[in-house]
Every structure is written in C-alpha cells, then in structure tokens.
PDB file of C-alpha atoms in Angstrom:
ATOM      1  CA  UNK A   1       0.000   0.000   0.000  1.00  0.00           C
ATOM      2  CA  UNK A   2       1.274   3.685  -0.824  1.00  0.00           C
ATOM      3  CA  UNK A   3       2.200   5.672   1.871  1.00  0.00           C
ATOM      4  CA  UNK A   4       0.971   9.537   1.215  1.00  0.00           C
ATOM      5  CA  UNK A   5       1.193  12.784   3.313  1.00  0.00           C
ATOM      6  CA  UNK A   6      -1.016  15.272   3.153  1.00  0.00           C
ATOM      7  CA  UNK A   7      -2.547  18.457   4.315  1.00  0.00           C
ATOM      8  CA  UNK A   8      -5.826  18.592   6.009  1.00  0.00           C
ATOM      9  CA  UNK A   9      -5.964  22.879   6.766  1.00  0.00           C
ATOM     10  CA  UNK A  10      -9.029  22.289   7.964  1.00  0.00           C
ATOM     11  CA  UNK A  11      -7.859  20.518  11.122  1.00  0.00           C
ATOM     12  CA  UNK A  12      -4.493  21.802  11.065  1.00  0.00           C
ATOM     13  CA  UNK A  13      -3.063  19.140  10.619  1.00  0.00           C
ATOM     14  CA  UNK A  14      -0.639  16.654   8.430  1.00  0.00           C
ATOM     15  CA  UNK A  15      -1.625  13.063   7.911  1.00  0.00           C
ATOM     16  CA  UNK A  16       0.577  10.115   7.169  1.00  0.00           C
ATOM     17  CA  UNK A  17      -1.664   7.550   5.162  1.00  0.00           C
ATOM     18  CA  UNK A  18      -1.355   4.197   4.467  1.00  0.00           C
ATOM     19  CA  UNK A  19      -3.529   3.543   1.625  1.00  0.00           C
ATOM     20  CA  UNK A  20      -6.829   5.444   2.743  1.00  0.00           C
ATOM     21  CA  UNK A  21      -5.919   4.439   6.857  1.00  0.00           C
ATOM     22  CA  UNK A  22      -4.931   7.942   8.305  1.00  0.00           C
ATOM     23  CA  UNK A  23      -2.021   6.052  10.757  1.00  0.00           C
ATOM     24  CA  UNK A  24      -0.034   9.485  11.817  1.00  0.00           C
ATOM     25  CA  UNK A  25      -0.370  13.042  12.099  1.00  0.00           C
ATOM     26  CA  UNK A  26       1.428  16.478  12.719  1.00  0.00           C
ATOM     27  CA  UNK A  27      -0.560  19.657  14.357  1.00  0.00           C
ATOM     28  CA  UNK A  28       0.692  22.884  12.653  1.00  0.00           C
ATOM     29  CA  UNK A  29      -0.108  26.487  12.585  1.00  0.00           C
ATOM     30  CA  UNK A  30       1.110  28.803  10.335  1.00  0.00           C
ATOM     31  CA  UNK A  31       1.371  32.880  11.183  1.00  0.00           C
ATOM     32  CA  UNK A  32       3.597  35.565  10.092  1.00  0.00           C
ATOM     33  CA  UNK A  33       5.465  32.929   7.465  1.00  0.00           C
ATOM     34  CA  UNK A  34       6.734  30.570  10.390  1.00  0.00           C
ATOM     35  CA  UNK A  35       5.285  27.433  10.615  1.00  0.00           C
ATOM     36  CA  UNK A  36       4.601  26.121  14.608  1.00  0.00           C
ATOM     37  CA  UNK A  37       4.875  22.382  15.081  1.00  0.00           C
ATOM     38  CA  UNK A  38       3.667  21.332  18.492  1.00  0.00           C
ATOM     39  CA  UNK A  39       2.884  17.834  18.182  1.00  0.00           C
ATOM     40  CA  UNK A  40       3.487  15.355  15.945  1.00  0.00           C
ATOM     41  CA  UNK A  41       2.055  11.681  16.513  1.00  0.00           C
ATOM     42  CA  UNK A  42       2.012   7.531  14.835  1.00  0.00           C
ATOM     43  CA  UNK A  43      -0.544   5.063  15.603  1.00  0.00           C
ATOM     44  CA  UNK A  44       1.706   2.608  17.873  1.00  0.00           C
ATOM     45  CA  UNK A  45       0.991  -0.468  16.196  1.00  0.00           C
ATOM     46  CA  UNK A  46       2.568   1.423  12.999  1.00  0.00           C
ATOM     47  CA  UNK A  47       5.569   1.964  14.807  1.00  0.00           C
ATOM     48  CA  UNK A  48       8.710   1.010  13.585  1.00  0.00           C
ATOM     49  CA  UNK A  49       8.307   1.729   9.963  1.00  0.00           C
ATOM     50  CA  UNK A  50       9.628   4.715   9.892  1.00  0.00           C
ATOM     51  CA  UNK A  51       6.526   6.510   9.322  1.00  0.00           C
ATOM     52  CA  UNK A  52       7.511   9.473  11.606  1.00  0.00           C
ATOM     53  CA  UNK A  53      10.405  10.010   9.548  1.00  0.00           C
ATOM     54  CA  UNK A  54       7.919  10.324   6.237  1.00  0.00           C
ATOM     55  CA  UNK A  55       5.577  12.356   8.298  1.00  0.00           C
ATOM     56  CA  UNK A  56       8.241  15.162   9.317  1.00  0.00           C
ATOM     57  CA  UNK A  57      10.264  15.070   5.815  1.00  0.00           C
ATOM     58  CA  UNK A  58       6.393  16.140   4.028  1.00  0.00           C
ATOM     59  CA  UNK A  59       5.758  18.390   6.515  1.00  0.00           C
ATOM     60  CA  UNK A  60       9.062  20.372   6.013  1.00  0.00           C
ATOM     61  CA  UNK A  61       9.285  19.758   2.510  1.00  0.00           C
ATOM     62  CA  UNK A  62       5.968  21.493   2.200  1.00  0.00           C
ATOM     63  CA  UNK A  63       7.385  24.189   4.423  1.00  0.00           C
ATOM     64  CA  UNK A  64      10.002  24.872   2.456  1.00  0.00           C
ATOM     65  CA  UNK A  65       7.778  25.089  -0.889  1.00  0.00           C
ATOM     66  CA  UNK A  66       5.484  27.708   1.020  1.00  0.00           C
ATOM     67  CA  UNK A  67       8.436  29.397   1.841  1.00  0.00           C
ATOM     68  CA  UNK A  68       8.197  29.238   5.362  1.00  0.00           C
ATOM     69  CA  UNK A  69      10.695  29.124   8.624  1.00  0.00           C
ATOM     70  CA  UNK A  70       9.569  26.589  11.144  1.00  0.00           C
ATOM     71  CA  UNK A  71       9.227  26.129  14.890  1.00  0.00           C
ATOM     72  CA  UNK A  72      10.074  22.636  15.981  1.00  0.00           C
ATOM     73  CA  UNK A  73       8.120  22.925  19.302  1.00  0.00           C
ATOM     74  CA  UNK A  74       7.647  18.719  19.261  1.00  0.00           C
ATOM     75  CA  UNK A  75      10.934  17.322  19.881  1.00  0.00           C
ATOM     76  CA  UNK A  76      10.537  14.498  17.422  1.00  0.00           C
ATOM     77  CA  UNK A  77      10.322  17.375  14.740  1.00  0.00           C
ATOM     78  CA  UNK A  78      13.804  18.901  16.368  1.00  0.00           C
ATOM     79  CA  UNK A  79      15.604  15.616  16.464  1.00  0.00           C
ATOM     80  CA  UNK A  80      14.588  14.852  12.614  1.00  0.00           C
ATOM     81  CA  UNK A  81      16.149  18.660  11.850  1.00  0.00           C
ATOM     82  CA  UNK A  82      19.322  17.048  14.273  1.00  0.00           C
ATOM     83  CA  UNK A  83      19.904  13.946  11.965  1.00  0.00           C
ATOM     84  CA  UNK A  84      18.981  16.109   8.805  1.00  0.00           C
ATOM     85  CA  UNK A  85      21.443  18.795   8.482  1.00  0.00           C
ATOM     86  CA  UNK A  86      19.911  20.319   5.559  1.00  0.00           C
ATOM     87  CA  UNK A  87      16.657  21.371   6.995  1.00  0.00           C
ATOM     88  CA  UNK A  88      18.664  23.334   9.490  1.00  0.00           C
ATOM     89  CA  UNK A  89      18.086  26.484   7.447  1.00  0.00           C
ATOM     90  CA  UNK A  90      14.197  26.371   7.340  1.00  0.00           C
ATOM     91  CA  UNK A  91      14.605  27.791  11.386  1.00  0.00           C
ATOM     92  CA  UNK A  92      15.327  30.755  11.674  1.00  0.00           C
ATOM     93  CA  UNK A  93      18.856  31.836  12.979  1.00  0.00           C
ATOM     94  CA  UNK A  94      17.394  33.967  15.771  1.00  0.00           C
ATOM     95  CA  UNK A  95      14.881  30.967  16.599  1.00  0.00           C
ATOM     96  CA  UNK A  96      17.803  28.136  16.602  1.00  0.00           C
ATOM     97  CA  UNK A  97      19.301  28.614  20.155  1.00  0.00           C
ATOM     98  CA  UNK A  98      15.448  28.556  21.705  1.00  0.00           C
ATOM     99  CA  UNK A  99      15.674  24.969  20.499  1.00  0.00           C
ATOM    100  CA  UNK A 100      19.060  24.132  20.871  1.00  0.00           C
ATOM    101  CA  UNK A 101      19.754  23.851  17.478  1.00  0.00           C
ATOM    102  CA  UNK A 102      22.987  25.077  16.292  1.00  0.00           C
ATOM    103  CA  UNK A 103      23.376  28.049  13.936  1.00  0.00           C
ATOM    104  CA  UNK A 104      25.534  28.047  10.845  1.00  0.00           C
ATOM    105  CA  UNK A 105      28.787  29.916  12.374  1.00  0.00           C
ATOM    106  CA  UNK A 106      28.961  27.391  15.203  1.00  0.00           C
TER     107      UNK A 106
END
C-alpha cells in the first residue's frame, strides 16, 4: 500500500496515510510565514516503519515550498532537523538557540 502525506488545513493538521488508513499526524499552525509544530504523533501499532520520519520530511518539505521558517516545538520534529542537516536552514537563525539547534557559524 502507498504511503501519502497530506494536508488537512481544515484541522491543522498533516496526515501520514497508508492507503486510505490515516495512521499518523502532525498539528501545525502557520502565522507571520513561520510554521509552529507542536505535536506530531504515529498510531503505535505502525511503529517502527519509519513513518515518523515520512511524516516530518512532508511536513518540512511542504514548508520549504510555502516558503516558510519553522518552529520545531515537538521534539521528534527537532531531532529529525538534528539527523537532517539540511533542513537546518528552514529555522530561523534567531529561533535556533530557543531549540538548541545550532546556527551556521557554530
């Protein structure tokens, strides 16, 4: 079965899909071009498959096509930016030390 992610506005929310089953999600809110990420979440009995992983890369890949910064509030958001270097630059500079992220000159 495909695995698809895709925005649902209307709830504010990504979904990870597997086939039609909605098996993941990731709360956003978007204001002032930055894009806050508070939660992200995967059906447990999905775990393992790295769905989190596809959920996070969509969500910041379509962050990045909107032209957005992002807040990675939900620390499974922060440590996906952590293990993939180049989606460092879609936080802001000023907002990397709030999240312990290093910045570029460090």
């Amino acid at each position: 079965m495909e695995t698809t992610v895709v925005d649902v506005p209307e709830r504010g929310r990504f979904e990870v899909r597997v086939g039609e089953r909605v098996v993941g999600l990731a709360s956003y809110h978007v204001e002032n071009g930055t894009m806050a990420l508070p939660h992200t979440e995967v059906d447990p009995s999905m775990g393992g498959r790295g769905l989190g992983k596809v959920l996070v890369s969509g969500v910041l890949d379509a962050a990045r096509e909107r032209g957005l910064t992002v807040l990675p509030y939900c620390s499974f958001v922060r440590h996906y930016i952590e293990q993939h270097p180049e989606t460092l630059d879609l936080v802001a500079d000023e907002d990397k030390p709030h999240f312990g992220l290093a910045t570029a000159d460090h």
